[in-house]
Amino acid sequence: MDLRQLRCFIAVAEELHFGRAAERLGLAPPALSRQISALEDELGVSLLTRTTRQVALTRAGLIMLEEAKAILVRMERASRSVREASLASSKVLRVGAIDAASSSFVPEALVTFRSRHPGIEIKFVEAMTAPLVQMLEAGKLDLALLRPPRKPTDCAFEILRVERPIVVLSESHPLAAREHLTMQDLVGEPFVVPSKRIRPFAYDLVMAYFESVGAVPNVTIEATEKPAMMSAVAAGLGMALAPDWVSRLSFPGVTMRRLRGALLDPPPPGALVGVAWRPHQKLAARDDFLAILRESVTLIDDGNVLPFSVTGRGRKPATRTATIRAGGH
């Protein structure tokens, strides 16, 4: 019996469907079936009953499901404890970030950290929020800059920045002649939106801005990454909404305009960037980097090339820290 077999069995037991379980694990259904059969042969019992229409757990399967989950939890806890014991005295800081953070305030924070701690190696990875949370929970990261976690987690999360939207449009678009735009100006215009499946935070944010004026976007195309979105806009396929940090970048054939009156209250999760970490773990290097972030990152970024007029400009309200625990809301 090995961990791979246990993971395969848990997936089938939870999905009660070999096809869905195989897709979840990234395996071919025949390979998954062989793993289950090997586990049953080793145990000498049937864990599942299979028909052409249905998969069900036997009594032995129900017991095995509970035990298999407990084994994986214990193994993960042991692996995490070993890694944390090793890292407690190590000279490495492992940081993960979404593009919104790595393209804005993270570089400056890393430079400051390096100047204060030249002997500490920095390992950096860029990914989306969900995989960053998984890496953090598995002990593969010390700290992550991301959107608010969508699922319950034992990680602490603190908001660092509220992003403001800007309008991205083709240089030849008639609205490009204006200095700024409003959401009402965008209603009915062809629109490039983020992929709902791959970029759920960004997609929901665009929908929220249109809902704020009682409208929905006239979607012409979905784009997964920023370069694809910019290319679609430059090609005249539509305009787009983007976070303010994108104004630091340059794309041929594309121009950007301020969006007035679009700061939603409260800000949607897709407009928030924060830092997450495991509070039970004591790491001096991570805590020093957290302190640098709190010192240097302002809640509203006034350093963009498309400045906004914001009440209370330059003041950073008290930060909000929350630990979202499993089973919470």
C-alpha positions as CSV (number, residue, x, y, z in Angstrom):
1,M,0.0,0.0,0.0
2,D,1.4,3.4,-0.9
3,L,0.2,7.0,-0.7
4,R,-0.6,7.1,-4.5
5,Q,-3.1,4.3,-4.1
6,L,-4.7,6.0,-1.1
7,R,-5.1,9.3,-3.0
8,C,-6.6,7.4,-5.9
9,F,-9.0,5.6,-3.6
10,I,-10.1,8.8,-1.8
11,A,-10.8,10.5,-5.1
12,V,-13.0,7.7,-6.4
13,A,-14.7,7.4,-3.0
14,E,-15.5,11.1,-3.0
15,E,-16.5,11.4,-6.6
16,L,-18.2,8.0,-6.9
17,H,-17.3,8.2,-10.6
18,F,-14.1,6.9,-12.1
19,G,-14.1,9.4,-15.0
20,R,-14.4,12.4,-12.7
21,A,-11.9,11.0,-10.2
22,A,-9.4,10.4,-13.0
23,E,-9.8,13.9,-14.3
24,R,-9.3,15.3,-10.8
25,L,-6.1,13.3,-10.4
26,G,-4.8,13.9,-13.9
27,L,-4.8,10.2,-14.7
28,A,-6.3,8.0,-17.4
29,P,-9.3,6.0,-16.2
30,P,-7.6,2.6,-16.9
31,A,-4.6,3.7,-14.8
32,L,-6.8,4.8,-11.9
33,S,-8.7,1.5,-12.1
34,R,-5.5,-0.4,-11.8
35,Q,-4.5,1.5,-8.7
36,I,-7.8,0.7,-7.0
37,S,-7.6,-3.0,-8.0
38,A,-4.0,-3.2,-6.7
39,L,-5.1,-1.7,-3.3
40,E,-8.1,-4.1,-3.1
41,D,-5.8,-7.1,-3.9
42,E,-3.3,-6.1,-1.2
43,L,-6.0,-5.7,1.4
44,G,-7.9,-8.8,0.3
45,V,-11.3,-7.0,0.3
46,S,-13.6,-5.1,-2.1
47,L,-13.7,-1.4,-1.4
48,L,-16.1,-0.5,-4.1
49,T,-19.0,-2.0,-6.0
50,R,-19.0,-1.2,-9.7
51,T,-21.8,-1.3,-12.3
52,T,-22.0,0.3,-15.7
53,R,-24.1,3.1,-14.1
54,Q,-22.9,3.4,-10.5
55,V,-20.0,3.2,-8.1
56,A,-20.6,2.7,-4.4
57,L,-18.6,2.1,-1.3
58,T,-18.7,-1.2,0.5
59,R,-18.7,-1.3,4.3
60,A,-15.0,-1.9,4.1
61,G,-14.7,1.0,1.7
62,L,-16.4,3.4,4.1
63,I,-13.9,2.4,6.9
64,M,-11.0,2.6,4.5
65,L,-12.0,6.1,3.3
66,E,-11.9,7.4,6.9
67,E,-8.5,5.7,7.6
68,A,-7.0,6.8,4.3
69,K,-7.8,10.4,4.9
70,A,-6.3,10.2,8.4
71,I,-3.1,8.6,7.1
72,L,-2.7,11.4,4.5
73,V,-3.3,14.1,7.2
74,R,-0.7,12.5,9.5
75,M,1.8,12.2,6.6
76,E,1.3,15.9,5.6
77,R,1.6,17.0,9.2
78,A,4.8,15.0,9.6
79,S,6.3,16.4,6.4
80,R,5.4,19.9,7.4
81,S,6.9,19.5,10.9
82,V,10.2,18.2,9.4
83,R,10.4,21.1,6.9
84,E,9.6,23.7,9.5
85,A,12.2,22.3,11.9
86,S,14.7,22.6,9.1
87,L,13.7,26.1,8.0
88,A,13.6,27.5,11.5
89,S,17.4,27.9,11.5
90,S,17.9,28.1,7.7
91,K,19.0,31.2,5.8
92,V,16.2,31.0,3.1
93,L,13.0,33.1,2.7
94,R,10.5,31.5,0.3
95,V,8.0,34.0,-1.1
96,G,5.1,33.5,-3.5
97,A,3.1,36.2,-5.3
98,I,0.4,36.9,-7.8
99,D,1.2,39.1,-10.8
100,A,-0.5,42.1,-9.2
101,A,2.0,42.0,-6.3
102,S,5.1,40.9,-8.2
103,S,4.5,43.7,-10.8
104,S,4.0,46.5,-8.2
105,F,5.3,46.6,-4.6
106,V,7.1,43.2,-4.2
107,P,10.4,44.2,-6.0
108,E,11.0,47.2,-3.8
109,A,10.2,45.1,-0.7
110,L,12.7,42.4,-1.8
111,V,15.4,45.0,-2.4
112,T,14.9,46.4,1.1
113,F,14.9,43.0,2.6
114,R,18.1,42.0,0.7
115,S,19.9,45.2,1.9
116,R,19.0,44.4,5.5
117,H,19.7,40.7,5.3
118,P,22.3,40.0,2.7
119,G,23.1,36.6,4.0
120,I,19.5,35.2,3.5
121,E,18.7,33.6,0.2
122,I,15.4,34.5,-1.4
123,K,13.4,32.0,-3.4
124,F,10.5,33.5,-5.3
125,V,7.6,32.0,-7.3
126,E,4.7,33.6,-9.1
127,A,1.4,31.8,-9.3
128,M,-2.3,32.4,-8.9
129,T,-4.0,32.6,-5.5
130,A,-5.3,29.1,-5.2
131,P,-2.0,27.3,-5.8
132,L,-0.2,29.8,-3.6
133,V,-2.5,29.0,-0.7
134,Q,-1.9,25.3,-1.3
135,M,1.9,25.8,-1.3
136,L,1.6,27.9,1.9
137,E,-0.5,25.3,3.7
138,A,1.9,22.5,2.6
139,G,4.9,24.3,4.1
140,K,6.4,25.0,0.7
141,L,6.2,28.8,1.1
142,D,6.9,31.0,4.1
143,L,4.7,33.9,2.9
144,A,2.4,34.7,-0.1
145,L,1.1,37.9,-1.6
146,L,-2.4,37.1,-3.0
147,R,-6.1,37.8,-3.1
148,P,-8.2,36.8,-0.1
149,P,-8.4,33.0,0.1
150,R,-11.8,31.7,-1.2
151,K,-11.7,28.6,0.9
152,P,-11.3,28.3,4.6
153,T,-7.7,28.1,5.7
154,D,-5.6,28.3,8.9
155,C,-3.4,30.9,7.3
156,A,-3.6,34.5,8.6
157,F,-4.4,37.1,5.9
158,E,-3.8,40.8,6.0
159,I,-5.0,43.3,3.4
160,L,-2.1,45.4,2.0
161,R,-3.6,47.2,-1.0
162,V,-6.9,48.1,-2.7
163,E,-6.5,48.2,-6.5
164,R,-8.4,50.8,-8.6
165,P,-9.6,50.0,-12.1
166,I,-8.4,51.7,-15.3
167,V,-9.9,51.4,-18.7
168,V,-7.7,49.8,-21.4
169,L,-8.7,50.7,-25.0
170,S,-7.3,50.8,-28.5
171,E,-5.5,54.1,-29.4
172,S,-7.9,54.5,-32.3
173,H,-11.0,54.2,-30.1
174,P,-13.2,57.4,-30.0
175,L,-13.2,57.3,-26.2
176,A,-9.4,57.5,-26.2
177,A,-9.8,61.3,-26.8
178,R,-11.1,61.7,-23.3
179,E,-9.0,62.3,-20.2
180,H,-11.1,60.0,-18.0
181,L,-14.1,57.7,-18.3
182,T,-17.0,56.5,-16.2
183,M,-18.7,53.1,-16.0
184,Q,-21.7,54.5,-17.9
185,D,-19.3,55.2,-20.9
186,L,-18.4,51.5,-21.0
187,V,-22.0,50.1,-21.1
188,G,-22.7,48.5,-24.5
189,E,-19.1,48.7,-25.7
190,P,-17.4,45.5,-26.9
191,F,-15.5,44.1,-23.9
192,V,-12.5,41.8,-23.3
193,V,-12.9,40.0,-20.0
194,P,-10.7,37.7,-17.9
195,S,-11.3,34.0,-18.1
196,K,-14.1,33.0,-15.6
197,R,-12.5,29.6,-15.1
198,I,-8.9,30.5,-14.8
199,R,-9.1,34.1,-13.4
200,P,-12.3,34.0,-11.2
201,F,-11.2,37.0,-9.1
202,A,-10.6,39.2,-12.0
203,Y,-13.8,38.1,-13.8
204,D,-16.0,38.7,-10.8
205,L,-14.4,42.1,-10.3
206,V,-15.4,43.2,-13.9
207,M,-18.9,41.9,-13.3
208,A,-19.1,43.8,-10.0
209,Y,-18.2,47.1,-11.7
210,F,-20.8,46.7,-14.3
211,E,-23.4,45.6,-11.8
212,S,-22.7,48.9,-9.9
213,V,-24.4,50.7,-12.8
214,G,-27.1,48.1,-13.4
215,A,-25.4,46.6,-16.5
216,V,-23.5,43.6,-17.8
217,P,-20.5,43.8,-20.2
218,N,-20.9,43.2,-23.9
219,V,-18.4,40.3,-23.9
220,T,-16.6,39.6,-27.2
221,I,-13.7,37.5,-25.9
222,E,-12.2,36.0,-22.7
223,A,-8.5,36.3,-22.2
224,T,-6.5,34.4,-19.6
225,E,-3.4,36.5,-19.3
226,K,-2.7,40.3,-19.5
227,P,-0.7,40.1,-22.7
228,A,-3.5,38.2,-24.4
229,M,-6.0,40.8,-23.2
230,M,-3.8,43.7,-24.4
231,S,-3.4,42.1,-27.8
232,A,-7.2,41.7,-28.1
233,V,-7.7,45.3,-27.2
234,A,-5.0,46.5,-29.6
235,A,-6.6,44.5,-32.4
236,G,-9.9,46.4,-31.8
237,L,-11.8,43.4,-30.4
238,G,-13.0,45.4,-27.4
239,M,-11.9,47.5,-24.4
240,A,-11.1,46.1,-21.0
241,L,-10.9,46.9,-17.3
242,A,-7.5,46.3,-15.6
243,P,-6.0,46.9,-12.2
244,D,-4.1,50.2,-11.7
245,W,-0.6,48.5,-11.6
246,V,-1.1,47.7,-15.4
247,S,-0.6,51.4,-16.1
248,R,3.1,50.9,-15.3
249,L,3.4,48.7,-18.4
250,S,3.4,49.6,-22.1
251,F,1.7,47.8,-24.9
252,P,1.8,48.8,-28.6
253,G,-1.5,50.1,-30.0
254,V,-3.1,50.4,-26.5
255,T,-3.8,53.4,-24.3
256,M,-5.3,53.6,-20.8
257,R,-7.6,56.1,-19.1
258,R,-8.7,56.8,-15.6
259,L,-12.1,55.5,-14.4
260,R,-13.9,57.9,-12.2
261,G,-16.3,56.9,-9.5
262,A,-15.5,53.2,-9.6
263,L,-14.2,52.5,-6.1
264,L,-16.7,50.0,-4.8
265,D,-17.5,50.0,-1.0
266,P,-16.7,47.5,0.3
267,P,-14.0,46.6,-2.2
268,P,-14.6,43.2,-3.9
269,P,-12.1,40.5,-3.1
270,G,-10.7,40.8,-6.7
271,A,-9.6,44.4,-5.9
272,L,-7.7,43.4,-2.8
273,V,-4.1,42.3,-2.5
274,G,-2.8,41.0,0.8
275,V,-0.2,38.8,2.5
276,A,-0.8,35.4,4.0
277,W,1.3,33.3,6.3
278,R,1.1,30.5,8.9
279,P,0.9,32.2,12.3
280,H,1.8,29.1,14.2
281,Q,5.2,28.9,12.5
282,K,8.0,31.1,14.0
283,L,10.3,32.4,11.3
284,A,12.4,35.5,11.9
285,A,13.2,36.1,8.2
286,R,9.5,36.0,7.3
287,D,8.5,38.3,10.2
288,D,11.1,40.8,9.0
289,F,9.7,40.7,5.5
290,L,6.2,41.2,6.9
291,A,7.4,44.3,8.7
292,I,8.9,45.7,5.5
293,L,5.6,45.2,3.7
294,R,3.7,46.9,6.4
295,E,6.2,49.8,6.4
296,S,6.3,50.3,2.6
297,V,3.0,49.3,1.0
298,T,0.3,51.9,1.0
299,L,-3.4,50.9,0.9
300,I,-4.0,53.1,-2.2
301,D,-1.1,53.3,-4.6
302,D,-0.4,56.9,-5.6
303,G,2.6,56.0,-7.7
304,N,0.8,55.1,-10.9
305,V,1.1,57.1,-14.2
306,L,-2.7,57.5,-14.1
307,P,-3.3,59.3,-10.8
308,F,-6.7,59.4,-9.2
309,S,-8.3,62.0,-6.8
310,V,-9.0,60.0,-3.7
311,T,-10.3,61.3,-0.3
312,G,-7.8,60.7,2.4
313,R,-5.0,60.3,-0.2
314,G,-1.7,59.1,1.2
315,R,-3.1,57.9,4.5
316,K,-3.1,54.2,5.3
317,P,-5.9,53.0,7.6
318,A,-5.3,50.4,10.2
319,T,-4.7,47.0,8.5
320,R,-7.1,44.2,9.0
321,T,-5.8,40.8,9.9
322,A,-7.9,37.6,9.9
323,T,-7.3,34.0,10.4
324,I,-9.8,32.0,8.4
325,R,-10.1,28.5,9.9
326,A,-11.5,25.4,8.4
327,G,-15.2,25.2,8.7
328,G,-15.6,29.0,9.0
329,H,-17.6,31.3,6.9
